[in-house]
């Protein structure tokens, strides 16, 4: 787990000199998303890594996203003597994934909000439909009442038209009698 050799790019990345880094435990140099060293457990368990996301603190203390690959170095008798670790700057990809994740979260929130609005609109539509049905029933009832009132007025008019001549005839018959 100790750093045995390091190239200039890694020295620039860590902003430390070679003497400081050589012999340092690699667990202290890299961390995973949670700040732990799950990547190291995978390395030991799988005897290598392929493109594992890790983070390296830079001079300002910011975490730089890296993709780490590790290949075992075998000594005699097929025993692992060490690892060759290669890191590639992944900050753009990680940033893009983070932005995409934020966009998806926002889309899901908007989708949930839209679903709530749709449910509210559907509820209002049902209420409006119910009110419309009541209004149609009331309109039909009022129309029926108006028809009945018209029939009543017609009957009263007919009765009046019959009663007037009948009264005239009855009055004249009494006079005649």
C-alpha positions as a Markdown table, in Angstrom:
| # | Residue | x | y | z |
|---|---|---|---|---|
| 1 | Unk | 0.0 | 0.0 | 0.0 |
| 2 | Unk | 3.0 | 2.3 | 0.0 |
| 3 | Unk | 3.8 | 4.6 | -3.0 |
| 4 | Unk | 7.1 | 3.3 | -4.5 |
| 5 | Unk | 7.4 | 5.5 | -7.7 |
| 6 | Unk | 5.6 | 8.5 | -9.0 |
| 7 | Unk | 5.7 | 10.4 | -12.3 |
| 8 | Unk | 5.8 | 14.2 | -12.8 |
| 9 | Unk | 2.1 | 14.6 | -13.6 |
| 10 | Unk | 1.2 | 13.0 | -10.3 |
| 11 | Unk | 3.7 | 15.2 | -8.4 |
| 12 | Unk | 2.1 | 18.3 | -10.1 |
| 13 | Unk | -1.4 | 17.0 | -9.1 |
| 14 | Unk | -0.6 | 16.4 | -5.5 |
| 15 | Unk | 1.6 | 19.6 | -5.4 |
| 16 | Unk | 4.2 | 17.8 | -3.3 |
| 17 | Unk | 7.7 | 16.8 | -3.9 |
| 18 | Unk | 8.7 | 13.2 | -4.6 |
| 19 | Unk | 10.4 | 12.7 | -1.2 |
| 20 | Unk | 7.2 | 13.6 | 0.6 |
| 21 | Unk | 5.1 | 11.2 | -1.4 |
| 22 | Unk | 7.3 | 8.2 | -1.7 |
| 23 | Unk | 6.6 | 5.7 | 1.0 |
| 24 | Unk | 3.2 | 7.3 | 1.8 |
| 25 | Unk | 0.2 | 5.0 | 2.1 |
| 26 | Unk | -2.0 | 5.3 | -1.0 |
| 27 | Unk | -5.1 | 5.2 | 1.1 |
| 28 | Unk | -4.3 | 8.7 | 2.3 |
| 29 | Unk | -4.0 | 10.0 | -1.3 |
| 30 | Unk | -7.3 | 8.9 | -2.8 |
| 31 | Unk | -10.9 | 8.7 | -1.5 |
| 32 | Unk | -14.2 | 7.6 | -2.9 |
| 33 | Unk | -17.4 | 9.6 | -3.1 |
| 34 | Unk | -18.2 | 9.0 | 0.5 |
| 35 | Unk | -14.8 | 10.1 | 1.7 |
| 36 | Unk | -13.8 | 6.5 | 2.5 |
| 37 | Unk | -11.5 | 4.0 | 0.9 |
| 38 | Unk | -14.0 | 1.5 | -0.6 |
| 39 | Unk | -11.8 | 1.6 | -3.8 |
| 40 | Unk | -8.9 | 0.1 | -1.8 |
| 41 | Unk | -11.1 | -2.8 | -0.6 |
| 42 | Unk | -12.1 | -3.5 | -4.2 |
| 43 | Unk | -8.5 | -3.3 | -5.3 |
| 44 | Unk | -7.4 | -5.9 | -2.8 |
| 45 | Unk | -10.5 | -8.1 | -3.3 |
| 46 | Unk | -10.4 | -8.1 | -7.1 |
| 47 | Unk | -6.6 | -7.8 | -7.4 |
| 48 | Unk | -7.0 | -4.8 | -9.6 |
| 49 | Unk | -9.4 | -2.0 | -10.6 |
| 50 | Unk | -11.0 | -0.8 | -13.9 |
| 51 | Unk | -12.0 | 2.8 | -14.0 |
| 52 | Unk | -13.1 | 3.3 | -10.4 |
| 53 | Unk | -14.1 | 6.8 | -9.5 |
| 54 | Unk | -11.9 | 8.3 | -6.8 |
| 55 | Unk | -11.2 | 11.8 | -5.6 |
| 56 | Unk | -7.8 | 13.5 | -5.0 |
| 57 | Unk | -7.5 | 16.6 | -2.8 |
| 58 | Unk | -5.6 | 19.4 | -4.7 |
| 59 | Unk | -3.5 | 22.2 | -3.3 |
| 60 | Unk | -6.6 | 24.3 | -2.4 |
| 61 | Unk | -8.3 | 21.3 | -0.7 |
| 62 | Unk | -10.8 | 20.8 | -3.5 |
| 63 | Unk | -11.5 | 17.3 | -4.5 |
| 64 | Unk | -10.6 | 16.5 | -8.1 |
| 65 | Unk | -12.5 | 13.6 | -9.7 |
| 66 | Unk | -10.3 | 10.9 | -11.2 |
| 67 | Unk | -10.9 | 7.6 | -12.9 |
| 68 | Unk | -8.4 | 5.1 | -11.3 |
| 69 | Unk | -7.3 | 1.9 | -12.9 |
| 70 | Unk | -4.9 | -0.5 | -11.1 |
| 71 | Unk | -3.1 | -3.5 | -12.5 |
| 72 | Unk | -1.3 | -5.9 | -10.3 |
| 73 | Unk | 2.5 | -6.5 | -10.6 |
| 74 | Unk | 3.3 | -10.1 | -10.1 |
| 75 | Unk | 6.5 | -11.4 | -8.5 |
| 76 | Unk | 7.8 | -14.9 | -8.7 |
| 77 | Unk | 5.3 | -17.7 | -8.0 |
| 78 | Unk | 2.4 | -15.5 | -9.2 |
| 79 | Unk | 2.2 | -13.4 | -6.1 |
| 80 | Unk | 1.2 | -9.8 | -6.3 |
| 81 | Unk | 4.2 | -7.6 | -5.6 |
| 82 | Unk | 2.4 | -4.2 | -6.1 |
| 83 | Unk | 0.1 | -2.3 | -8.4 |
| 84 | Unk | 0.5 | 0.1 | -11.3 |
| 85 | Unk | -2.0 | 2.8 | -10.7 |
| 86 | Unk | -3.1 | 5.1 | -13.5 |
| 87 | Unk | -5.4 | 8.0 | -12.9 |
| 88 | Unk | -7.2 | 10.1 | -15.5 |
| 89 | Unk | -8.9 | 13.5 | -14.8 |
| 90 | Unk | -12.6 | 12.9 | -14.8 |
| 91 | Unk | -13.8 | 16.2 | -13.4 |
| 92 | Unk | -15.7 | 17.1 | -16.6 |
| 93 | Unk | -17.5 | 13.8 | -16.7 |
| 94 | Unk | -18.3 | 13.8 | -13.0 |
| 95 | Unk | -19.5 | 17.5 | -13.3 |
| 96 | Unk | -21.6 | 16.6 | -16.3 |
| 97 | Unk | -23.1 | 13.6 | -14.4 |
| 98 | Unk | -23.7 | 15.8 | -11.4 |
| 99 | Unk | -25.5 | 18.4 | -13.6 |
| 100 | Unk | -27.5 | 15.7 | -15.3 |
| 101 | Unk | -28.5 | 14.3 | -11.9 |
| 102 | Unk | -29.6 | 17.7 | -10.8 |
| 103 | Unk | -31.5 | 18.1 | -14.1 |
| 104 | Unk | -33.2 | 14.8 | -13.5 |
| 105 | Unk | -34.1 | 15.7 | -10.0 |
| 106 | Unk | -35.5 | 19.0 | -11.2 |
| 107 | Unk | -37.4 | 17.2 | -13.9 |
| 108 | Unk | -38.8 | 14.6 | -11.4 |
| 109 | Unk | -39.9 | 17.5 | -9.1 |
| 110 | Unk | -41.5 | 19.3 | -12.0 |
| 111 | Unk | -43.2 | 16.1 | -13.1 |
| 112 | Unk | -44.6 | 15.5 | -9.6 |
| 113 | Unk | -45.8 | 19.1 | -9.5 |
| 114 | Unk | -47.4 | 18.7 | -12.9 |
| 115 | Unk | -49.0 | 15.4 | -11.8 |
| 116 | Unk | -50.5 | 17.3 | -8.8 |
| 117 | Unk | -51.8 | 20.1 | -11.0 |
| 118 | Unk | -53.3 | 17.5 | -13.4 |
| 119 | Unk | -55.0 | 15.8 | -10.5 |
| 120 | Unk | -56.3 | 19.2 | -9.3 |
| 121 | Unk | -57.6 | 20.0 | -12.8 |
| 122 | Unk | -59.2 | 16.6 | -13.2 |
| 123 | Unk | -60.9 | 17.1 | -9.8 |
| 124 | Unk | -62.1 | 20.6 | -10.9 |
| 125 | Unk | -63.3 | 19.1 | -14.2 |
| 126 | Unk | -65.3 | 16.5 | -12.3 |
| 127 | Unk | -66.8 | 19.2 | -10.1 |
| 128 | Unk | -67.6 | 21.3 | -13.2 |
| 129 | Unk | -69.2 | 18.4 | -14.9 |
| 130 | Unk | -71.3 | 17.6 | -11.8 |
| 131 | Unk | -72.4 | 21.3 | -11.6 |
| 132 | Unk | -73.2 | 21.2 | -15.4 |
| 133 | Unk | -75.4 | 18.1 | -14.9 |
| 134 | Unk | -77.2 | 19.8 | -12.0 |
| 135 | Unk | -77.7 | 22.9 | -14.1 |
| 136 | Unk | -79.1 | 20.9 | -17.0 |
| 137 | Unk | -81.5 | 19.1 | -14.6 |
| 138 | Unk | -82.5 | 22.4 | -13.1 |
| 139 | Unk | -83.0 | 23.9 | -16.6 |
| 140 | Unk | -85.1 | 20.9 | -17.6 |
| 141 | Unk | -87.2 | 21.2 | -14.4 |
| 142 | Unk | -87.7 | 25.0 | -14.9 |
| 143 | Unk | -88.7 | 24.3 | -18.6 |
| 144 | Unk | -91.2 | 21.7 | -17.4 |
| 145 | Unk | -92.6 | 24.2 | -14.8 |
| 146 | Unk | -92.9 | 26.9 | -17.5 |
| 147 | Unk | -94.8 | 24.5 | -19.7 |
| 148 | Unk | -97.1 | 23.6 | -16.8 |
| 149 | Unk | -97.7 | 27.3 | -16.1 |
| 150 | Unk | -98.4 | 28.0 | -19.8 |
| 151 | Unk | -100.9 | 25.1 | -19.8 |
| 152 | Unk | -102.5 | 26.5 | -16.7 |
| 153 | Unk | -102.8 | 29.9 | -18.3 |
| 154 | Unk | -104.2 | 28.4 | -21.4 |
| 155 | Unk | -106.7 | 26.4 | -19.4 |
| 156 | Unk | -107.7 | 29.5 | -17.5 |
| 157 | Unk | -108.1 | 31.5 | -20.8 |
| 158 | Unk | -110.2 | 28.7 | -22.3 |
| 159 | Unk | -112.3 | 28.5 | -19.1 |
| 160 | Unk | -112.7 | 32.3 | -19.2 |
| 161 | Unk | -113.7 | 32.2 | -22.9 |
| 162 | Unk | -116.3 | 29.5 | -22.1 |
| 163 | Unk | -117.6 | 31.2 | -18.9 |
| 164 | Unk | -118.2 | 34.6 | -20.6 |
| 165 | Unk | -120.6 | 33.3 | -23.2 |
| 166 | Unk | -122.1 | 30.9 | -20.7 |
| 167 | Unk | -122.7 | 33.7 | -18.3 |
| 168 | Unk | -124.2 | 35.8 | -21.0 |
| 169 | Unk | -126.5 | 33.0 | -22.1 |
| 170 | Unk | -127.4 | 32.2 | -18.5 |
| 171 | Unk | -128.1 | 35.8 | -17.7 |
| 172 | Unk | -130.2 | 36.3 | -20.8 |
| 173 | Unk | -132.1 | 33.0 | -20.1 |
| 174 | Unk | -133.0 | 34.3 | -16.6 |
| 175 | Unk | -134.1 | 37.6 | -18.1 |
| 176 | Unk | -136.0 | 35.8 | -20.8 |
| 177 | Unk | -137.6 | 33.6 | -18.2 |
